[in-house]
Coordinates of C-alpha atoms in Angstrom, one line a residue:
M559 CA 82.1 -25.4 215.9
N560 CA 82.3 -29.6 216.5
M561 CA 80.3 -31.4 214.5
R562 CA 77.7 -32.0 217.2
S563 CA 76.2 -28.3 217.8
F564 CA 76.1 -28.1 213.8
W565 CA 74.1 -31.1 214.0
W566 CA 72.4 -29.2 216.6
L567 CA 72.0 -26.1 214.9
A568 CA 70.9 -27.9 211.9
L569 CA 68.2 -29.4 213.1
A570 CA 67.0 -26.1 215.2
F571 CA 67.3 -24.0 212.2
T572 CA 64.5 -27.0 210.7
L573 CA 62.7 -27.1 213.7
L574 CA 62.8 -22.4 213.0
W575 CA 62.0 -23.6 209.3
I576 CA 58.9 -25.7 210.7
W577 CA 57.0 -22.9 212.5
L578 CA 57.5 -19.8 210.4
Q579 CA 55.0 -22.7 208.3
W580 CA 52.7 -23.1 211.6
T581 CA 52.4 -18.6 211.1
Q582 CA 52.4 -18.0 207.9
F583 CA 52.3 -21.2 205.6
Q584 CA 53.4 -19.2 201.8
H585 CA 53.5 -16.2 199.8
K586 CA 50.3 -16.6 197.4
Q587 CA 51.6 -15.9 193.9
S588 CA 50.4 -12.1 192.8
Q589 CA 47.4 -12.5 190.1
P590 CA 47.5 -10.4 186.8
V591 CA 45.2 -7.2 187.6
V592 CA 41.8 -7.7 185.4
V593 CA 41.0 -3.8 184.0
Q594 CA 36.9 -3.8 184.1
S595 CA 35.2 -2.9 180.7
Q596 CA 32.6 0.0 180.7
A597 CA 29.7 -2.4 181.1
E598 CA 30.9 -4.8 183.3
E599 CA 31.1 -1.7 185.5
Q600 CA 27.3 -1.4 184.6
A601 CA 26.7 -4.3 186.0
V602 CA 28.2 -3.9 189.4
N603 CA 24.9 -2.6 190.3
S604 CA 22.7 -4.6 188.4
G605 CA 22.1 -6.9 191.7
D606 CA 24.8 -9.8 193.0
V607 CA 23.7 -12.6 190.2
P608 CA 26.7 -13.3 187.6
T609 CA 25.6 -11.7 184.6
V610 CA 27.3 -12.3 181.4
V611 CA 28.0 -9.0 179.8
N612 CA 30.4 -9.3 177.1
E613 CA 29.2 -11.3 174.3
D614 CA 32.0 -10.6 171.9
V615 CA 34.1 -12.5 174.3
P616 CA 33.2 -16.4 174.3
A617 CA 33.3 -17.2 178.1
A618 CA 31.3 -14.7 180.3
H619 CA 33.1 -11.6 182.4
L620 CA 33.0 -11.4 185.9
T621 CA 33.6 -8.5 188.0
T622 CA 35.2 -8.5 191.3
Q623 CA 31.8 -7.2 192.8
D624 CA 28.5 -9.0 190.9
V625 CA 29.4 -12.2 192.3
P626 CA 26.6 -14.2 194.3
V627 CA 26.6 -12.6 198.2
A628 CA 25.9 -15.7 200.4
K629 CA 24.5 -14.9 203.7
T630 CA 25.2 -16.1 207.3
Q631 CA 20.6 -17.3 207.1
M632 CA 20.4 -18.1 204.0
A633 CA 17.1 -18.9 203.0
K634 CA 15.2 -22.5 203.0
G635 CA 13.5 -24.9 201.0
Q636 CA 12.4 -27.9 201.1
R637 CA 16.0 -30.5 201.8
V638 CA 16.7 -33.7 200.2
I639 CA 19.2 -36.4 201.6
V640 CA 21.2 -38.0 199.7
R641 CA 22.9 -40.7 200.2
T642 CA 25.3 -42.7 198.7
D643 CA 28.3 -45.6 199.5
V644 CA 30.4 -43.0 200.5
L645 CA 28.7 -39.7 200.8
E646 CA 25.3 -38.3 202.3
L647 CA 24.6 -35.0 201.5
V648 CA 21.5 -32.1 202.0
I649 CA 20.4 -30.7 199.4
D650 CA 18.3 -28.1 199.6
T651 CA 15.1 -26.8 196.6
Q652 CA 15.9 -23.0 197.1
G653 CA 18.6 -22.8 194.5
G654 CA 19.1 -26.5 194.0
D655 CA 22.7 -25.7 196.5
I656 CA 24.3 -28.7 198.1
R657 CA 24.0 -27.2 201.8
D658 CA 25.2 -30.0 203.9
A659 CA 27.8 -32.6 203.0
K660 CA 29.4 -35.8 205.6
L661 CA 31.8 -38.3 204.3
L662 CA 30.6 -41.7 205.3
S663 CA 34.7 -43.5 205.1
Y664 CA 35.5 -41.3 207.1
A665 CA 35.0 -40.8 211.1
A666 CA 34.7 -37.4 212.6
S667 CA 37.9 -36.5 215.8
E668 CA 36.0 -36.2 218.2
D669 CA 33.2 -39.1 217.9
R670 CA 34.1 -41.6 215.6
S671 CA 30.7 -43.1 215.6
Q672 CA 29.9 -39.5 213.6
P673 CA 30.9 -39.6 209.4
F674 CA 33.7 -36.2 209.5
H675 CA 31.0 -33.6 208.5
L676 CA 33.2 -31.8 205.9
M677 CA 29.9 -28.9 204.5
G678 CA 27.4 -27.3 206.5
D679 CA 25.6 -24.9 207.0
S680 CA 23.8 -24.0 210.5
G681 CA 25.9 -23.7 213.8
Q682 CA 29.4 -22.3 213.5
M683 CA 29.6 -23.5 210.0
L684 CA 28.8 -21.9 206.5
Y685 CA 30.1 -23.8 204.1
V686 CA 28.4 -24.7 201.5
A687 CA 28.5 -25.5 197.0
Q688 CA 26.2 -22.7 195.0
N689 CA 25.6 -23.2 191.1
G690 CA 23.4 -21.2 188.8
L691 CA 23.1 -19.6 184.8
A692 CA 23.9 -16.5 184.5
L693 CA 22.4 -14.1 181.9
Q694 CA 23.7 -12.3 179.0
S695 CA 22.7 -8.1 180.5
K696 CA 20.2 -8.0 177.9
A697 CA 18.8 -10.9 178.3
V698 CA 14.7 -10.8 177.6
L699 CA 14.1 -15.2 178.4
P700 CA 15.5 -15.8 182.3
A701 CA 17.4 -18.3 184.1
P702 CA 17.3 -19.6 187.4
T703 CA 20.5 -18.8 190.1
H704 CA 21.0 -20.1 192.8
K705 CA 18.3 -17.5 194.7
S706 CA 15.6 -19.9 193.2
L707 CA 13.2 -22.7 194.3
Y708 CA 13.4 -26.0 192.5
Q709 CA 10.8 -28.7 192.7
A710 CA 11.9 -32.0 193.4
Q711 CA 10.4 -34.9 192.5
Q712 CA 11.7 -37.1 195.6
R713 CA 12.6 -36.1 199.7
E714 CA 14.7 -38.9 200.1
Y715 CA 17.4 -40.7 198.0
V716 CA 19.6 -43.8 198.6
M717 CA 21.7 -45.7 195.9
T718 CA 21.0 -48.8 196.0
G719 CA 23.2 -49.7 192.7
D720 CA 26.7 -48.2 190.4
S721 CA 24.8 -44.6 190.3
L722 CA 22.3 -42.2 191.5
S723 CA 21.2 -39.3 189.9
V724 CA 18.9 -36.1 191.6
P725 CA 17.0 -33.8 189.1
L726 CA 15.3 -30.6 189.9
T727 CA 13.5 -28.5 188.3
W728 CA 12.3 -25.0 187.5
T729 CA 10.1 -23.2 184.9
E730 CA 9.4 -19.8 184.3
N731 CA 8.1 -17.7 181.1
G732 CA 8.3 -20.6 179.2
V733 CA 12.1 -21.9 179.5
K734 CA 12.4 -25.4 181.4
V735 CA 15.5 -26.4 183.1
T736 CA 16.2 -29.6 184.6
K737 CA 19.4 -29.5 187.4
T738 CA 20.0 -33.3 187.5
Y739 CA 23.1 -33.6 190.1
T740 CA 25.4 -37.7 189.0
F741 CA 26.6 -39.8 191.5
K742 CA 28.3 -43.3 191.4
K743 CA 29.9 -45.8 193.6
G744 CA 32.8 -45.6 195.8
D745 CA 32.8 -42.2 194.1
Y746 CA 33.4 -38.3 195.4
V747 CA 33.2 -36.8 192.2
V748 CA 29.3 -35.6 191.8
G749 CA 28.0 -35.1 188.2
L750 CA 26.7 -31.3 187.7
Q751 CA 24.1 -30.8 184.6
Y752 CA 21.8 -28.2 183.3
Q753 CA 18.9 -29.2 180.7
V754 CA 17.7 -26.0 179.1
E755 CA 14.7 -26.1 176.8
N756 CA 13.4 -23.3 176.0
Q757 CA 10.4 -23.6 174.4
T758 CA 10.1 -20.1 173.2
D759 CA 10.4 -18.0 169.4
Q760 CA 13.6 -16.5 171.4
E761 CA 17.0 -17.6 171.4
W762 CA 18.4 -18.2 175.3
A763 CA 21.8 -17.6 175.4
G764 CA 23.3 -18.2 179.1
S765 CA 25.9 -18.9 181.5
L766 CA 27.0 -22.3 184.0
Y767 CA 28.7 -21.1 187.2
S768 CA 29.8 -22.6 190.3
Q769 CA 30.9 -21.4 193.8
L770 CA 32.1 -23.0 197.1
V771 CA 30.8 -20.0 199.6
R772 CA 31.9 -20.7 203.3
N773 CA 33.4 -18.7 206.0
P774 CA 37.2 -19.4 208.3
Y775 CA 35.7 -21.9 210.5
D776 CA 37.1 -25.8 210.8
P777 CA 35.9 -28.1 213.6
E778 CA 39.5 -29.7 213.2
H779 CA 41.6 -26.9 213.3
N780 CA 44.8 -27.9 215.4
A781 CA 47.0 -24.5 216.4
M782 CA 49.8 -26.5 217.6
M783 CA 50.2 -28.7 214.0
Y784 CA 49.1 -25.7 210.8
T785 CA 47.6 -26.1 208.1
Y786 CA 46.6 -24.2 205.1
T787 CA 42.4 -23.3 205.2
G788 CA 41.0 -21.6 202.7
P789 CA 40.6 -20.5 198.8
V790 CA 42.9 -22.6 195.8
L791 CA 42.9 -21.2 192.0
Y792 CA 44.4 -23.2 189.5
D793 CA 45.1 -21.8 186.5
G794 CA 47.1 -24.8 184.3
M795 CA 48.1 -22.0 181.3
A796 CA 50.4 -19.5 184.2
E797 CA 53.3 -20.3 184.9
S798 CA 52.9 -20.0 189.1
K799 CA 50.1 -23.0 188.3
Y800 CA 48.6 -23.7 191.9
N801 CA 48.0 -19.9 193.8
K802 CA 46.5 -20.2 197.4
H803 CA 44.7 -17.0 198.3
A804 CA 43.9 -16.7 202.3
F805 CA 41.4 -15.2 203.6
D806 CA 42.9 -12.2 205.3
D807 CA 44.3 -11.6 201.9
L808 CA 41.5 -11.8 200.4
Q809 CA 40.2 -9.3 202.1
Q810 CA 43.0 -6.3 201.2
Q811 CA 43.3 -7.8 196.8
P812 CA 40.3 -10.3 195.9
V813 CA 40.2 -11.9 192.4
A814 CA 39.0 -10.3 190.1
G815 CA 37.8 -13.1 187.0
Y816 CA 40.9 -14.4 185.0
Q817 CA 40.6 -16.0 181.8
T818 CA 42.1 -19.4 181.4
T819 CA 41.5 -22.8 179.5
G820 CA 40.8 -25.4 182.0
G821 CA 42.4 -24.7 185.5
W822 CA 39.4 -25.3 188.6
A823 CA 38.4 -23.4 192.4
A824 CA 38.0 -24.8 195.7
M825 CA 38.3 -24.9 199.6
I826 CA 40.4 -26.7 200.9
Q827 CA 41.5 -27.9 204.7
H828 CA 43.4 -30.7 206.4
Y829 CA 42.7 -33.9 205.0
F830 CA 39.7 -32.6 203.1
M831 CA 38.5 -30.3 200.1
S832 CA 36.0 -29.7 197.7
A833 CA 36.2 -28.3 194.0
V834 CA 33.8 -27.6 191.0
I835 CA 36.1 -28.9 187.8
P836 CA 34.6 -26.9 184.8
D837 CA 35.7 -28.5 180.8
Q838 CA 39.0 -28.3 180.8
A839 CA 39.2 -28.0 177.1
S840 CA 36.9 -24.5 177.9
Q841 CA 37.2 -21.1 178.3
N842 CA 36.9 -20.4 182.4
R843 CA 36.4 -17.1 183.9
F844 CA 38.1 -17.2 188.0
Y845 CA 37.4 -15.4 190.9
A846 CA 37.9 -15.5 195.0
K847 CA 36.2 -12.2 196.7
P848 CA 34.8 -12.1 200.5
V849 CA 31.0 -12.0 199.9
G850 CA 30.2 -10.3 202.4
E851 CA 29.4 -11.6 207.2
G852 CA 33.1 -12.8 207.0
N853 CA 32.0 -15.6 203.9
Y854 CA 34.0 -16.1 201.2
A855 CA 33.3 -17.3 197.9
A856 CA 35.7 -19.1 195.2
G857 CA 34.6 -20.2 191.9
V858 CA 34.2 -20.1 187.9
V859 CA 32.4 -18.9 185.3
E860 CA 31.8 -20.8 182.0
P861 CA 31.2 -19.7 178.7
I862 CA 27.8 -18.7 176.6
T863 CA 25.9 -21.3 175.5
T864 CA 22.7 -20.8 173.1
V865 CA 19.4 -22.4 172.9
A866 CA 17.4 -22.1 169.6
P867 CA 13.4 -21.2 169.8
G868 CA 12.5 -25.2 170.3
E869 CA 15.5 -26.3 171.2
S870 CA 17.5 -27.6 174.2
G871 CA 21.2 -27.8 175.4
V872 CA 23.4 -29.4 178.0
L873 CA 25.8 -27.3 180.5
S874 CA 27.6 -29.7 182.9
S875 CA 30.7 -28.9 185.1
T876 CA 32.0 -31.8 187.8
L877 CA 32.5 -31.0 191.4
Y878 CA 34.3 -32.9 194.3
I879 CA 33.9 -33.1 197.7
G880 CA 36.2 -35.5 199.6
P881 CA 38.9 -36.0 201.1
I882 CA 42.8 -35.2 199.5
I883 CA 43.8 -38.3 198.2
Q884 CA 46.6 -38.2 195.9
D885 CA 46.6 -40.6 193.4
K886 CA 42.6 -40.3 192.4
L887 CA 43.0 -36.3 191.9
E888 CA 45.2 -36.3 190.0
T889 CA 42.9 -38.8 187.9
I890 CA 39.8 -36.4 188.0
A891 CA 41.7 -32.5 186.6
P892 CA 45.3 -31.5 186.1
G893 CA 47.0 -30.6 188.8
L894 CA 44.2 -31.1 191.2
E895 CA 46.8 -33.5 193.2
L896 CA 48.6 -30.5 193.9
T897 CA 45.9 -29.3 196.6
V898 CA 48.2 -32.2 198.4
D899 CA 50.6 -28.8 199.3
Y900 CA 54.3 -29.6 199.3
G901 CA 55.4 -27.0 199.1
V902 CA 59.4 -25.7 197.6
L903 CA 60.3 -29.9 198.7
T904 CA 57.4 -31.7 196.5
I905 CA 60.3 -32.9 194.1
I906 CA 61.4 -34.8 197.0
A907 CA 57.9 -35.4 199.2
K908 CA 56.4 -37.2 195.9
P909 CA 58.5 -39.5 195.8
I910 CA 59.2 -40.6 199.1
F911 CA 55.2 -40.7 199.5
W912 CA 55.3 -42.9 196.6
V913 CA 57.7 -45.6 198.3
L914 CA 55.7 -45.1 201.6
E915 CA 52.3 -46.2 199.7
Q916 CA 54.3 -49.3 198.0
I917 CA 55.1 -50.0 201.3
H918 CA 52.2 -50.0 202.3
S919 CA 50.7 -52.2 199.7
F920 CA 52.5 -55.6 200.7
V921 CA 52.7 -54.9 204.8
G922 CA 49.7 -53.1 205.2
N923 CA 50.0 -51.3 207.8
W924 CA 50.8 -47.2 208.0
G925 CA 52.9 -47.9 211.3
W926 CA 55.0 -50.3 209.6
S927 CA 55.5 -48.4 207.0
I928 CA 57.2 -45.5 207.9
I929 CA 59.3 -48.1 210.1
L930 CA 60.7 -49.7 206.9
L931 CA 61.2 -46.8 205.4
T932 CA 63.2 -44.7 207.4
V933 CA 65.2 -48.3 207.3
L934 CA 65.6 -47.1 203.7
I935 CA 66.3 -43.6 203.7
K936 CA 68.8 -44.5 206.6
L937 CA 70.4 -47.3 204.7
L938 CA 70.1 -44.6 201.2
F939 CA 72.6 -42.4 203.5
Y940 CA 74.6 -45.0 205.0
K941 CA 77.6 -43.5 204.0
L942 CA 76.7 -40.3 204.2
S943 CA 75.9 -41.1 207.6
E944 CA 79.2 -43.1 208.8
T945 CA 81.2 -39.9 206.4
S946 CA 79.6 -37.5 209.8
Y947 CA 80.1 -40.0 213.3
R948 CA 83.6 -40.9 211.9
S949 CA 84.5 -38.0 212.0
M950 CA 83.0 -37.4 215.3
A951 CA 83.9 -40.2 216.9
R952 CA 87.9 -39.4 215.9
L953 CA 86.9 -35.2 217.8
K954 CA 85.9 -37.8 220.8
K955 CA 88.7 -40.3 220.6
F956 CA 90.9 -36.9 220.5
Q957 CA 88.7 -35.0 223.1
P958 CA 91.3 -35.8 225.6
K959 CA 94.1 -33.8 224.6
L960 CA 91.4 -31.1 223.3
K961 CA 90.7 -30.5 227.3
Q962 CA 93.7 -30.5 227.6
L963 CA 94.5 -27.8 225.4
K964 CA 91.4 -26.2 226.8
E965 CA 93.1 -26.3 230.3
N966 CA 96.0 -25.2 229.6
Y967 CA 95.7 -22.3 227.1
G968 CA 91.6 -21.7 227.7
D969 CA 92.1 -17.9 228.4
D970 CA 94.0 -17.1 225.8
K971 CA 91.6 -18.1 222.4
V972 CA 94.2 -16.5 220.5
I973 CA 96.6 -19.9 221.1
F974 CA 94.1 -22.1 222.2
Q975 CA 92.7 -22.0 218.6
Q976 CA 96.1 -22.3 216.7
K977 CA 97.0 -25.2 219.0
M978 CA 93.9 -27.0 218.2
M979 CA 94.5 -26.4 214.7
K980 CA 98.0 -28.0 215.0
L981 CA 96.8 -31.0 216.7
Y982 CA 94.2 -31.4 213.8
K983 CA 96.4 -31.6 211.1
E984 CA 99.0 -33.5 212.9
E985 CA 96.2 -36.4 213.6
K986 CA 94.6 -34.6 209.9
I987 CA 91.1 -34.3 212.0
N988 CA 88.6 -32.7 209.7
P989 CA 86.5 -30.9 212.6
L990 CA 84.6 -29.7 209.6
G991 CA 84.0 -33.3 208.1
G992 CA 79.9 -34.7 208.9
C993 CA 78.7 -30.9 207.7
L994 CA 77.4 -31.8 203.8
P995 CA 76.3 -35.4 205.3
I996 CA 73.7 -33.5 206.7
L997 CA 72.9 -30.7 205.0
V998 CA 72.5 -33.7 202.2
Q999 CA 69.6 -35.0 204.5
M1000 CA 68.0 -31.7 205.7
P1001 CA 66.0 -31.9 202.8
V1002 CA 65.0 -35.2 203.2
F1003 CA 63.7 -34.7 206.7
I1004 CA 61.1 -31.7 205.8
A1005 CA 59.8 -33.4 202.9
L1006 CA 59.3 -36.2 204.9
Y1007 CA 57.2 -34.0 207.7
W1008 CA 55.2 -32.6 204.7
V1009 CA 54.1 -35.7 203.6
L1010 CA 53.9 -37.4 207.2
L1011 CA 51.3 -34.2 207.7
Y1012 CA 49.2 -34.1 204.4
S1013 CA 48.4 -37.7 203.7
A1014 CA 46.2 -38.0 204.6
E1015 CA 46.1 -41.7 204.4
M1016 CA 47.7 -41.1 207.8
R1017 CA 44.6 -39.8 209.2
Q1018 CA 43.0 -42.1 212.4
A1019 CA 45.7 -45.0 210.2
P1020 CA 47.0 -47.1 213.4
W1021 CA 50.2 -48.2 213.9
M1022 CA 49.4 -50.8 216.6
L1023 CA 49.1 -51.0 220.9
W1024 CA 48.1 -47.5 222.0
I1025 CA 49.0 -45.3 218.9
Q1026 CA 45.0 -45.7 216.6
D1027 CA 45.6 -42.2 215.2
L1028 CA 49.4 -42.3 213.4
S1029 CA 47.5 -38.0 212.6
A1030 CA 47.6 -37.4 216.3
K1031 CA 49.3 -36.9 219.0
D1032 CA 50.4 -39.7 220.9
P1033 CA 47.8 -40.1 223.8
Y1034 CA 50.2 -41.2 226.8
Y1035 CA 53.3 -38.7 225.4
I1036 CA 55.4 -42.1 224.7
L1037 CA 56.7 -42.2 221.4
P1038 CA 58.2 -38.2 221.9
V1039 CA 59.7 -39.7 225.5
L1040 CA 61.6 -42.5 223.5
M1041 CA 62.9 -39.5 221.0
G1042 CA 64.0 -37.6 224.3
I1043 CA 66.3 -40.6 225.2
S1044 CA 67.4 -41.4 222.1
M1045 CA 68.6 -38.2 221.2
W1046 CA 70.7 -37.6 224.9
V1047 CA 72.2 -41.0 224.0
Q1048 CA 73.1 -39.6 220.7
Q1049 CA 74.5 -36.4 222.7
K1050 CA 76.5 -38.7 225.1
L1051 CA 78.6 -39.9 222.4
N1052 CA 79.5 -36.8 221.4
P1053 CA 82.4 -34.6 221.9
S1054 CA 81.8 -32.0 224.1
A1055 CA 85.7 -30.8 224.8
M1056 CA 85.4 -27.7 222.2
M1057 CA 82.5 -26.4 224.0
D1058 CA 82.2 -24.3 227.3
E1059 CA 80.7 -24.6 229.8
M1060 CA 77.5 -22.8 229.1
Q1061 CA 77.0 -24.6 226.0
Q1062 CA 77.1 -27.2 228.0
K1063 CA 74.5 -26.6 229.4
V1064 CA 72.5 -25.8 226.8
M1065 CA 72.9 -29.1 225.0
K1066 CA 72.2 -31.6 227.7
F1067 CA 69.1 -28.9 227.8
L1068 CA 67.9 -29.4 225.1
P1069 CA 66.6 -32.9 224.6
F1070 CA 64.1 -32.2 227.6
V1071 CA 62.8 -29.4 225.1
F1072 CA 62.5 -31.2 221.9
T1073 CA 60.8 -34.1 223.9
V1074 CA 57.9 -31.7 224.7
F1075 CA 58.2 -30.4 221.5
F1076 CA 57.8 -33.3 219.6
M1077 CA 54.4 -34.3 222.2
F1078 CA 52.3 -32.3 220.0
F1079 CA 53.2 -33.9 217.1
P1080 CA 51.6 -36.4 214.9
A1081 CA 52.3 -39.6 216.4
G1082 CA 53.6 -41.1 212.6
L1083 CA 55.8 -38.2 212.3
V1084 CA 57.3 -38.6 216.0
L1085 CA 57.4 -42.6 215.7
Y1086 CA 59.8 -41.8 212.1
W1087 CA 62.0 -39.8 214.8
V1088 CA 62.6 -42.0 217.3
V1089 CA 63.6 -45.3 215.0
N1090 CA 65.9 -42.4 212.5
N1091 CA 67.5 -42.0 216.1
I1092 CA 67.8 -45.3 217.1
L1093 CA 69.3 -46.5 214.2
S1094 CA 71.9 -43.1 214.6
V1095 CA 72.9 -44.2 217.2
A1096 CA 73.8 -47.3 216.5
Q1097 CA 75.3 -46.7 213.5
Q1098 CA 77.7 -43.9 215.5
W1099 CA 77.9 -46.5 218.6
Y1100 CA 79.1 -49.1 216.0
I1101 CA 81.7 -46.6 214.7
T1102 CA 82.8 -44.9 217.5
Q1103 CA 83.9 -48.3 218.7
K1104 CA 86.0 -49.2 215.7
I1105 CA 87.2 -45.6 215.9
E1106 CA 88.5 -45.6 219.3
A1107 CA 89.6 -49.2 219.3
G1108 CA 92.1 -48.7 217.0
E1109 CA 91.0 -50.4 213.8
E1110 CA 89.8 -47.6 211.9
K1111 CA 92.0 -44.6 211.6

């Protein structure tokens, strides 16, 4: 097996690995089994609103079944429109839910004159953010849930300063609750606060719960470029902290309420996400489960808060609705940046992205940043590549002798192998001398693939001329064709005498196959491969010329 065959085998393995990721991204980590108490089992029959059933535990207990169920046809009250400089939201007074969210700084893929539509409750899309107050099982005083009707002071709120508050009020049997969403300029973080005024002569006790409910529909899903869409739970205390729970998996094994310090729950998709983030110092209880009619929920119940008679208390949490931008997410909550999921190669991918980001801060164009990053990676592995190319060049230099051996002894494979090994020994050729350099570089290639695929910064980022979106395929397939040509040229620089006729035909056909394959890849990724191949051809040609001229031995 010559070095070129090995190189193609390694590349084929990489593409096979990528293909497997399309069909099954990662197996979710198993969650600990939560044993329900008798009180919890009784709470299952009490309705579909979370109930705090164990007063001895500081955090509210939640069973798999007693999470609020979202209906496809959701009840609607008055619509309250909220506009900031980066968000346009619709809050419904029926439940005080966020029923619709558009990201004003990101354009839709199909119609770039429209903002990207992340959340909604109409058409095929059901994707909403719900929250409410859960009561103890024996509570006498009431509390509003995501099904309660609130009163709004205005029908529209527009940010004119650095912040904006949107209050909603609810009153029943001496308990007044003011639910307030708070927005800040240029920020996708949404503050959530419940102020409970207990105007009765009894103690009020309850917990704040928040959940994200959606169906699997994703209008920007690309069947040729798989990315994960679904719930994610983060448990900062567990060994396996970041866990994806695919919709299909939740049908078989819902995640019952488990308790942890801090943590968060999210719904993620390619480039964008929403998350509910409770107090990171509190003991919170998380869950993820199907809620009927093709919908799924991921959420959290926070610790019990008590409000004495005649007093008021505050329960608060945080929402995030926006793009998956690494450096911003890690400042919001621990582990939130992991939603940019590079998998097992995170340790390599994160530094690569950091370098890419630093380059972009100077050149201001992601396309040129990819090109410069490719050059840097090529320089980093120059010596390793040189070893590989030198090995192949030496093989090519002695290709006439190898061809003569095949003609003389090709019918007797044993003798042919003996003669070939003798030739290698006499000429000091190591046919596998380039294997290690290629193997060392493969994890970097794969990590860079994930960086270019998952970085929201690449979305609709232009390079030049016809490439106006590095995250989309080349509209005219120029880059894939250039990549195919560069692979064909590179193939010509490598020895083929050791291959039989069938192997040679397959090798000649591969550039065409990969050209077609890469026509569906993001232009940014294909740009990397084109530049990398051109640099490889130049380096290999230079080394081959020196060896054939006798300048190197």
